[in-house]
PDB file of C-alpha atoms in Angstrom:
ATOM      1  CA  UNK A   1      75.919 117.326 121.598  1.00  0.00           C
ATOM      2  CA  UNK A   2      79.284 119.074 121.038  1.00  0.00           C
ATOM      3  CA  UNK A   3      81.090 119.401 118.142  1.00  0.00           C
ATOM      4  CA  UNK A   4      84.579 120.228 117.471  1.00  0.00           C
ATOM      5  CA  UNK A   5      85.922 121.584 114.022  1.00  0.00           C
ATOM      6  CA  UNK A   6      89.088 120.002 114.252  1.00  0.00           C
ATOM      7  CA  UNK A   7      90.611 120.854 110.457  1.00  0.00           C
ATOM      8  CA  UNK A   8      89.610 119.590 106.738  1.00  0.00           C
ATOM      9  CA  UNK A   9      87.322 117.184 107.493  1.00  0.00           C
ATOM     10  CA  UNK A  10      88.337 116.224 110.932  1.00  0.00           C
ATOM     11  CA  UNK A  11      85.109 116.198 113.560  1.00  0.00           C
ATOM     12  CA  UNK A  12      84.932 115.280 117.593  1.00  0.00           C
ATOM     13  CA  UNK A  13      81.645 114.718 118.445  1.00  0.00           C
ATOM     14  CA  UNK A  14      81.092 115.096 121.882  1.00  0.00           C
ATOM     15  CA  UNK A  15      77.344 113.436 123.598  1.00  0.00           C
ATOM     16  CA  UNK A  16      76.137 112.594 127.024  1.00  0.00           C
ATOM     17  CA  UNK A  17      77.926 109.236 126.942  1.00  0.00           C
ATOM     18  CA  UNK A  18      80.228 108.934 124.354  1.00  0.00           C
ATOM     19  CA  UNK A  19      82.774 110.627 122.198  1.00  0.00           C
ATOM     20  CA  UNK A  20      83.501 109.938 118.163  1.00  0.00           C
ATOM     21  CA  UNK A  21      86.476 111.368 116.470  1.00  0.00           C
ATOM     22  CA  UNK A  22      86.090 111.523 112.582  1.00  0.00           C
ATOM     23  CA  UNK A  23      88.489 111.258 109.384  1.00  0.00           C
ATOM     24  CA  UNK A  24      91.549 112.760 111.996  1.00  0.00           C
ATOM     25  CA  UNK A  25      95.284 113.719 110.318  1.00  0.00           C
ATOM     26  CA  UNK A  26      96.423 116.994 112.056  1.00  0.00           C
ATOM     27  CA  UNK A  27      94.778 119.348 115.019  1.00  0.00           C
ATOM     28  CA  UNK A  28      93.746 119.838 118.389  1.00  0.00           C
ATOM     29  CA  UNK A  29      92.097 117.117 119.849  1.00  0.00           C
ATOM     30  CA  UNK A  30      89.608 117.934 122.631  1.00  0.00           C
ATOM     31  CA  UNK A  31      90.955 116.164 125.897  1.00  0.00           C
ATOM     32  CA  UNK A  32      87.843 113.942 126.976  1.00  0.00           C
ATOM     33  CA  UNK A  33      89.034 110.869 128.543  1.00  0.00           C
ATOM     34  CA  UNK A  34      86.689 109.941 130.899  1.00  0.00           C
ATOM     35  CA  UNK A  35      83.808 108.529 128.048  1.00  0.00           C
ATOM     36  CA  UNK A  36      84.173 105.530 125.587  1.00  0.00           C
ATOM     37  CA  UNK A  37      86.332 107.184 122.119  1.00  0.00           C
ATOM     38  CA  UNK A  38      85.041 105.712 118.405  1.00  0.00           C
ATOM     39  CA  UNK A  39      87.586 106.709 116.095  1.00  0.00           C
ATOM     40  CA  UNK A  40      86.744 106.570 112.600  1.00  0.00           C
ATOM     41  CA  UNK A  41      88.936 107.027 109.151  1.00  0.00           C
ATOM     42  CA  UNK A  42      87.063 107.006 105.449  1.00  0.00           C
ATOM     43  CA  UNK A  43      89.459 105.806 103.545  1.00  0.00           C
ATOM     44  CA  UNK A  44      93.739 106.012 103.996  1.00  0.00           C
ATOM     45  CA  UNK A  45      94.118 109.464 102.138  1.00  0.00           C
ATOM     46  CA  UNK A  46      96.510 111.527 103.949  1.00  0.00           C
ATOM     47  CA  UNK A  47      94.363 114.338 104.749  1.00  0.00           C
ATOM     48  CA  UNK A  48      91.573 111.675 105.868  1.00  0.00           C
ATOM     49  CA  UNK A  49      93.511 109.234 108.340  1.00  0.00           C
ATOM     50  CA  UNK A  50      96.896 109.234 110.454  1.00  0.00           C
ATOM     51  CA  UNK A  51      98.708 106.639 112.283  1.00  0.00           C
ATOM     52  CA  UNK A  52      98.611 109.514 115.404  1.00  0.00           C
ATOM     53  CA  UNK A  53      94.942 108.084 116.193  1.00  0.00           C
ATOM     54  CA  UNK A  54      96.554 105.315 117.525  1.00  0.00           C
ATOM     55  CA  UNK A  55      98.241 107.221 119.823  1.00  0.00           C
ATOM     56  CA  UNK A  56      94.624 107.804 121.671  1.00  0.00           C
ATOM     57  CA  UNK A  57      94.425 103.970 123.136  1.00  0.00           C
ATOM     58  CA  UNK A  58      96.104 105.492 126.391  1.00  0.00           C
ATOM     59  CA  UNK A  59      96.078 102.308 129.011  1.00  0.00           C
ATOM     60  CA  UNK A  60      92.329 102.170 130.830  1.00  0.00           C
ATOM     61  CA  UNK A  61      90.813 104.268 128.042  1.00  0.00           C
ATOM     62  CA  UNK A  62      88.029 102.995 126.522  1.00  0.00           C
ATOM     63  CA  UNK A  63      88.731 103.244 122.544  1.00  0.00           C
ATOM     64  CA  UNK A  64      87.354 101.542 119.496  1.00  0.00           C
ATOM     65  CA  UNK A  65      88.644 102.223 115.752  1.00  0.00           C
ATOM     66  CA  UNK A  66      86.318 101.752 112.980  1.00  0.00           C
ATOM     67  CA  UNK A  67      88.780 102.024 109.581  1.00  0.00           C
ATOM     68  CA  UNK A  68      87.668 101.836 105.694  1.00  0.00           C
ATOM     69  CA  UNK A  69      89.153  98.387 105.203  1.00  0.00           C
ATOM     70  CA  UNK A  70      91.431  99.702 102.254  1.00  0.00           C
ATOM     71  CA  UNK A  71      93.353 100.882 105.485  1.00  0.00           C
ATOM     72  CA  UNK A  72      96.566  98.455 105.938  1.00  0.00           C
ATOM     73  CA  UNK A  73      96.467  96.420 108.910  1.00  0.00           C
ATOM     74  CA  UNK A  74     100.446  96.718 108.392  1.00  0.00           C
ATOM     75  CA  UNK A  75      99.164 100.658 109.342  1.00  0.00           C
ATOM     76  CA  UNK A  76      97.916  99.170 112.947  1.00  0.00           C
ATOM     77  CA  UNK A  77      99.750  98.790 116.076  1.00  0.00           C
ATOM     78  CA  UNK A  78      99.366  94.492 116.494  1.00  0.00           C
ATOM     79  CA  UNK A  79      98.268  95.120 120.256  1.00  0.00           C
ATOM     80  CA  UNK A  80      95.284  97.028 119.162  1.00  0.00           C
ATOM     81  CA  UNK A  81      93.732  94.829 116.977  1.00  0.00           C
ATOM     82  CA  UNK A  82      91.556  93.586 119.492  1.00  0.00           C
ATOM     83  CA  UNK A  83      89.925  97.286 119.019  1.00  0.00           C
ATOM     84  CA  UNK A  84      89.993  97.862 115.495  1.00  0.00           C
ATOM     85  CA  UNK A  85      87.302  96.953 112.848  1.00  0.00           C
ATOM     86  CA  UNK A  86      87.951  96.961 109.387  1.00  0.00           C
ATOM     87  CA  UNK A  87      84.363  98.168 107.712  1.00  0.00           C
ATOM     88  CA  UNK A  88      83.379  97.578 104.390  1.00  0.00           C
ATOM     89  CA  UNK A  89      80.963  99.647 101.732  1.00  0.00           C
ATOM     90  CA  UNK A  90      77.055  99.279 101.435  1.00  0.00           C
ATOM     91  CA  UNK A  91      77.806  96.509 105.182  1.00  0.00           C
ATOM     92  CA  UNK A  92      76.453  97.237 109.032  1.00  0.00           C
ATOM     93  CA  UNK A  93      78.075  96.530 112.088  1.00  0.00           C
ATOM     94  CA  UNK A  94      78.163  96.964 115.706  1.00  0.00           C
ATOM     95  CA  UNK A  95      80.979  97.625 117.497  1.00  0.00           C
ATOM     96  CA  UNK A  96      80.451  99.092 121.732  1.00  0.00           C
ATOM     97  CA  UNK A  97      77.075 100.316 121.598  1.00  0.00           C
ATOM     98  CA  UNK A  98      76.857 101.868 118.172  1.00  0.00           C
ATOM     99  CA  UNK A  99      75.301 100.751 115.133  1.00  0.00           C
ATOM    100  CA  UNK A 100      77.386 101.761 112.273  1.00  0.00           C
ATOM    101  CA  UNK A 101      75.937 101.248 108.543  1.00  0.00           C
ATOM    102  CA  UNK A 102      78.648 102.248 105.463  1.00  0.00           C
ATOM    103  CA  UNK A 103      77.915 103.739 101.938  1.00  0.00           C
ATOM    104  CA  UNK A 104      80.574 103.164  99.190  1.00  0.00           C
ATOM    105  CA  UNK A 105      82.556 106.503  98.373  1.00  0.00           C
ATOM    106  CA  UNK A 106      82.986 107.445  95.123  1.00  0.00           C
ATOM    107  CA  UNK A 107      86.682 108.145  94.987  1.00  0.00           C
ATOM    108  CA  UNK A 108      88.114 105.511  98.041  1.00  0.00           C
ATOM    109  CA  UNK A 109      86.529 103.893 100.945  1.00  0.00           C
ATOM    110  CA  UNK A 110      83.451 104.606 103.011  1.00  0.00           C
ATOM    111  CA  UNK A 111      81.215 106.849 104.126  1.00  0.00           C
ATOM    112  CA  UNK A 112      79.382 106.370 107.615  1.00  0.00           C
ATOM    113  CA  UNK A 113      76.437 106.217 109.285  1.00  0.00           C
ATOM    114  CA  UNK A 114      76.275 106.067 112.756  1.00  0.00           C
ATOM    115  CA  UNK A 115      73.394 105.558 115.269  1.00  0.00           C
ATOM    116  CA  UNK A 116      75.123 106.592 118.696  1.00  0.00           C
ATOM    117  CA  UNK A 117      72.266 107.676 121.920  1.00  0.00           C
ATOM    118  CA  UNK A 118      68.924 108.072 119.546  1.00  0.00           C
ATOM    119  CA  UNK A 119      71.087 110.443 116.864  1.00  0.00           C
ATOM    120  CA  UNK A 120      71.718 109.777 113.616  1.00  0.00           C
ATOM    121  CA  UNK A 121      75.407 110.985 112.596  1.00  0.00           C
ATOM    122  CA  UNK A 122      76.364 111.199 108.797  1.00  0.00           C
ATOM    123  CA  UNK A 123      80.496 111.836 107.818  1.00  0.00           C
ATOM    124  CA  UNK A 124      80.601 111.934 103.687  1.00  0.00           C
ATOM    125  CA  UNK A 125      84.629 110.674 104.130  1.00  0.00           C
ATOM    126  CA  UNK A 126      84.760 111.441  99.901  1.00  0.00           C
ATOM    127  CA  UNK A 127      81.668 110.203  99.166  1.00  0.00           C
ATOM    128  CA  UNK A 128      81.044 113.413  97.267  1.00  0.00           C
ATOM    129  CA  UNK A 129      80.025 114.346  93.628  1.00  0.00           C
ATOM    130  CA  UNK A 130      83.265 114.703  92.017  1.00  0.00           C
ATOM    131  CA  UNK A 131      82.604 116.973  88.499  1.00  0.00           C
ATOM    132  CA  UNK A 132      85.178 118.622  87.534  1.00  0.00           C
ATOM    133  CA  UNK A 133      85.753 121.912  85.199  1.00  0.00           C
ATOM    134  CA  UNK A 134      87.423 120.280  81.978  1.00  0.00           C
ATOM    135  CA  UNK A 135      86.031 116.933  82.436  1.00  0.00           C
ATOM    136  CA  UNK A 136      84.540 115.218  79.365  1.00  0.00           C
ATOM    137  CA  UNK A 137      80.806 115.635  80.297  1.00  0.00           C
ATOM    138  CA  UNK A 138      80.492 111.748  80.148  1.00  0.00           C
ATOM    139  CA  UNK A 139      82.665 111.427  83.203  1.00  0.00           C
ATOM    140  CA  UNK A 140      80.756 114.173  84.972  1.00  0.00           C
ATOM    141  CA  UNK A 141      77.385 112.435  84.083  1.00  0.00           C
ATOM    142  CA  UNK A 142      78.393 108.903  85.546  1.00  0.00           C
ATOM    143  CA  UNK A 143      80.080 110.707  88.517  1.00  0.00           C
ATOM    144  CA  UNK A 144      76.548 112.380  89.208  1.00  0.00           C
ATOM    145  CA  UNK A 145      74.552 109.367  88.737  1.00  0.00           C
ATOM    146  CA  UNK A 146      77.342 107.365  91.014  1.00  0.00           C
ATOM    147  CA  UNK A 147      76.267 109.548  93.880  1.00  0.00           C
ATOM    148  CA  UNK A 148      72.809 109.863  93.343  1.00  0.00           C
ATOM    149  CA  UNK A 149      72.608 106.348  93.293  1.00  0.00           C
ATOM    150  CA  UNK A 150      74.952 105.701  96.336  1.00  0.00           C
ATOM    151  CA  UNK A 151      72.346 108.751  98.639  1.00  0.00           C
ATOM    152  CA  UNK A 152      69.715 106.540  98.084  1.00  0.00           C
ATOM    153  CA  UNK A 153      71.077 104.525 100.985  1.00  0.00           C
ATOM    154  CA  UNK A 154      70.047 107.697 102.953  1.00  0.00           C
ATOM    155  CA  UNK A 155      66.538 108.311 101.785  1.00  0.00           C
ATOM    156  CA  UNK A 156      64.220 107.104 104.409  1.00  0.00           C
ATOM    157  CA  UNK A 157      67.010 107.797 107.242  1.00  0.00           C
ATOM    158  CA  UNK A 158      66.513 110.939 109.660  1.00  0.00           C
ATOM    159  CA  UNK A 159      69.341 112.239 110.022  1.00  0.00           C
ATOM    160  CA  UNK A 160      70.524 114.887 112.888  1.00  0.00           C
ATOM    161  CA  UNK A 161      74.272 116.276 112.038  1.00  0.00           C
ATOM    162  CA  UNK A 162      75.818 115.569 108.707  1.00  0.00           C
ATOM    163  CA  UNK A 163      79.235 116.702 107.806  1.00  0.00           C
ATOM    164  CA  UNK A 164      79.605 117.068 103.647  1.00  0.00           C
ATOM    165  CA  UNK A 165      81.934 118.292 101.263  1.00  0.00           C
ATOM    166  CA  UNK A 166      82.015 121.726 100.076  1.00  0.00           C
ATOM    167  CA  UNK A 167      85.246 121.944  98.302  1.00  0.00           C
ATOM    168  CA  UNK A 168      86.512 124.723  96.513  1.00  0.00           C
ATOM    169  CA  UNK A 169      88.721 122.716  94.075  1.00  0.00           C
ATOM    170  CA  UNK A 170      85.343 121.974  92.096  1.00  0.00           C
ATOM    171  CA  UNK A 171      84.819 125.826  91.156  1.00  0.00           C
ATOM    172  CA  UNK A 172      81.310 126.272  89.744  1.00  0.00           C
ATOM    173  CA  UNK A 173      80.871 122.670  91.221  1.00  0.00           C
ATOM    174  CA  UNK A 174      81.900 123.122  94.779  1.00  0.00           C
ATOM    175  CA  UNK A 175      78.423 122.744  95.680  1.00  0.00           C
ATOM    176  CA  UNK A 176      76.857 120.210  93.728  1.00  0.00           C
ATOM    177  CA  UNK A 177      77.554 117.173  96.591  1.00  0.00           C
ATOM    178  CA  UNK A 178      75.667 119.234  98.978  1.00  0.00           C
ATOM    179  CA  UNK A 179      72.965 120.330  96.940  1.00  0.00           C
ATOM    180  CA  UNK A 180      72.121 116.742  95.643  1.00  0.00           C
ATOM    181  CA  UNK A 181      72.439 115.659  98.906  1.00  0.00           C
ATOM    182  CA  UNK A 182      70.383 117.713 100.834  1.00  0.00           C
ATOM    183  CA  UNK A 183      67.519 117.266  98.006  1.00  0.00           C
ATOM    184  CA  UNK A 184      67.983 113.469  98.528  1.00  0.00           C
ATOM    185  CA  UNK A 185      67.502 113.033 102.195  1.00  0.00           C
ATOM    186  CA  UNK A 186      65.173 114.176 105.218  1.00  0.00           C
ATOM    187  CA  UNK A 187      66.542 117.689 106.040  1.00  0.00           C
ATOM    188  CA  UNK A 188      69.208 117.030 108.657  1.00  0.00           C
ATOM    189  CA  UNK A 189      68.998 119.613 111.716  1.00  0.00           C
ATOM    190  CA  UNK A 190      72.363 120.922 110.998  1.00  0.00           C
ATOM    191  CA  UNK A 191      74.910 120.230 108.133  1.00  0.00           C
ATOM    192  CA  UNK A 192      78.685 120.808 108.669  1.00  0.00           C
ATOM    193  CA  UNK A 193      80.917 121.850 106.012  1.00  0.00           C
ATOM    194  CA  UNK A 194      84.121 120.379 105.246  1.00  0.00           C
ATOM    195  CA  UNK A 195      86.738 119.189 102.808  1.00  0.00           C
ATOM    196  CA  UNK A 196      87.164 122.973 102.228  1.00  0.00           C
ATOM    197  CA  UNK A 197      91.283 123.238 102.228  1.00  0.00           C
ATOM    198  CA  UNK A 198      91.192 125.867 104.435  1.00  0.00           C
ATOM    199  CA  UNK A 199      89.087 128.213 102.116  1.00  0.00           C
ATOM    200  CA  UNK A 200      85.956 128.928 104.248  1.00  0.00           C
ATOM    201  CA  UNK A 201      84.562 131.301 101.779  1.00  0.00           C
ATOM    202  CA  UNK A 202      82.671 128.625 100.266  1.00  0.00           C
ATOM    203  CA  UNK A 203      80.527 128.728 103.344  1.00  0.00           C
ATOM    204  CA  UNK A 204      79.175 132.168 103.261  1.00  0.00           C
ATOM    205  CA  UNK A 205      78.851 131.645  99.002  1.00  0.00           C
ATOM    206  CA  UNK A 206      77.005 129.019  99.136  1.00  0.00           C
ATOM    207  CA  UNK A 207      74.379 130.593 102.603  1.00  0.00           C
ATOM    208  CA  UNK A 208      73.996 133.654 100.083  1.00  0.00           C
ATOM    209  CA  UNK A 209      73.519 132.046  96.938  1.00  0.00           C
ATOM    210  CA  UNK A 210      69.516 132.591  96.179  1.00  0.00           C
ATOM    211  CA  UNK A 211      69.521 129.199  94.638  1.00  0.00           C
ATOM    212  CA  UNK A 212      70.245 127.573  97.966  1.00  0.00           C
ATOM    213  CA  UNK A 213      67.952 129.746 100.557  1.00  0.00           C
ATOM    214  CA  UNK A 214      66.442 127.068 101.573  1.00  0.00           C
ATOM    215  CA  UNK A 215      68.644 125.263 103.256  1.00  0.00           C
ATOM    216  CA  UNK A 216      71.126 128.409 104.380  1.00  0.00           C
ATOM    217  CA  UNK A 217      69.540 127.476 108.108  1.00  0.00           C
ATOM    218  CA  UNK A 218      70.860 124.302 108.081  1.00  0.00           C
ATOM    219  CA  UNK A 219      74.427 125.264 107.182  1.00  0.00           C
ATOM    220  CA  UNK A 220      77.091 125.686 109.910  1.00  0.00           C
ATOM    221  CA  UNK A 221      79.428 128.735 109.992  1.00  0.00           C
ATOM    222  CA  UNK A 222      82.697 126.699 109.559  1.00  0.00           C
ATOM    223  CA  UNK A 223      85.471 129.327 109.595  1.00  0.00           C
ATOM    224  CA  UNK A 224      88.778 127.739 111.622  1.00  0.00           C
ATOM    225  CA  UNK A 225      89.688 124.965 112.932  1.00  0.00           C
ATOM    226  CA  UNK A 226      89.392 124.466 116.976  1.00  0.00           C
ATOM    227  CA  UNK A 227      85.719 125.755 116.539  1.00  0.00           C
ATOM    228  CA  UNK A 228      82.918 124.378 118.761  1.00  0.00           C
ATOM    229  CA  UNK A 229      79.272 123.965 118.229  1.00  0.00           C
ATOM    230  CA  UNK A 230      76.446 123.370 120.661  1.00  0.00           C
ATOM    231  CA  UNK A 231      73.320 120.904 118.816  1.00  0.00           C
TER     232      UNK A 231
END
């Protein structure tokens, strides 16, 4: 497959047969028009979703929308309701010829899971562990055990590209959603950084840091948007 940074935590996934656009608000879509388009938004966050997508159902295009359901259908363009699903958390559904299951984020809407031509595709949306420097340590706890619980949903699942927060914000926790989530599931082959607010330093601290080694392989070198990666 082919994969397209696109910005934040924006994806186009590019396979054999079809093409899935993830958690799009700004950027350089990759012009692919001649394979069925799954668009997907996590939750209605700005930086996560944007009316634009619906720009995309061109006439004799193939395109399906798959949006968290706390998305307003007041958001939607009534002729293409026939091609948009609202999904729910912890639900599975089938729209075209995926199989999509959803996890419930811990800040707003979904996560997916999507089983697209034998791969196993994973976008966090904000399902992520939120601590916080300055949180009461309560908060931080439940937030932890929130996520923990919601990743095992994942456990048993092989999964082959996962995109997952990494976000600077967090300071000494930037890393603790990936870390807990990469000790919770089957190693992915590859693991895509994002949520990063356009500081990709994150990516390099966290391949260097000797308390991640391990999984430095799996990491992507996300640096700017418009980059592509061959899977």
């Amino acid at each position: 497959m082919k994969v397209t940074f696109i910005n934040h935590s924006s994806f186009f996934v590019e396979l054999e047969s079809h093409c899935l656009l993830f958690d799009y608000f700004q950027g350089d879509i990759p012009q692919v028009v001649d394979k069925p388009l799954y668009v997907f938004a996590s939750h209605s966050h700005e930086d996560h979703f944007s009316p634009e997508i619906f720009q995309l159902a061109r006439p004799g295009r193939e395109v399906y929308y798959l949006l968290s359901d706390d998305i307003s259908p007041r958001q939607t363009p009534p002729q293409l309701r026939e091609q948009i699903t609202f999904v729910g958390p912890r639900r599975l559904y089938e729209v075209g010829d995926l199989k999509i299951a959803t996890l419930r984020s811990t800040d707003m809407g979904v996560a997916f899971l999507v089983q697209c031509e034998g791969k196993r595709i994973y976008h966090a949306g904000d399902l992520n562990c939120w601590e916080w420097d300055g949180a009461p340590r309560v908060q931080n706890d439940q937030m932890v055990l929130a996520y923990t619980s919601e990743l095992e949903l994942l456990k048993d699942k092989e999964i082959d590209v996962a995109f997952v927060p990494l976000d600077p914000r967090q300071e000494r926790y930037y890393a603790q959603g990936m870390t807990l989530f990469l000790q919770a599931v089957q190693q992915p082959a590859c693991v895509f950084p994002m949520h990063m607010w356009g500081d990709y330093s994150v990516v390099p601290r966290f391949q260097t840091n000797p308390n991640y080694e391990q999984y430095a392989p799996l990491i992507q070198n996300v640096s700017r948007p418009g980059q592509t990666f061959r899977i």
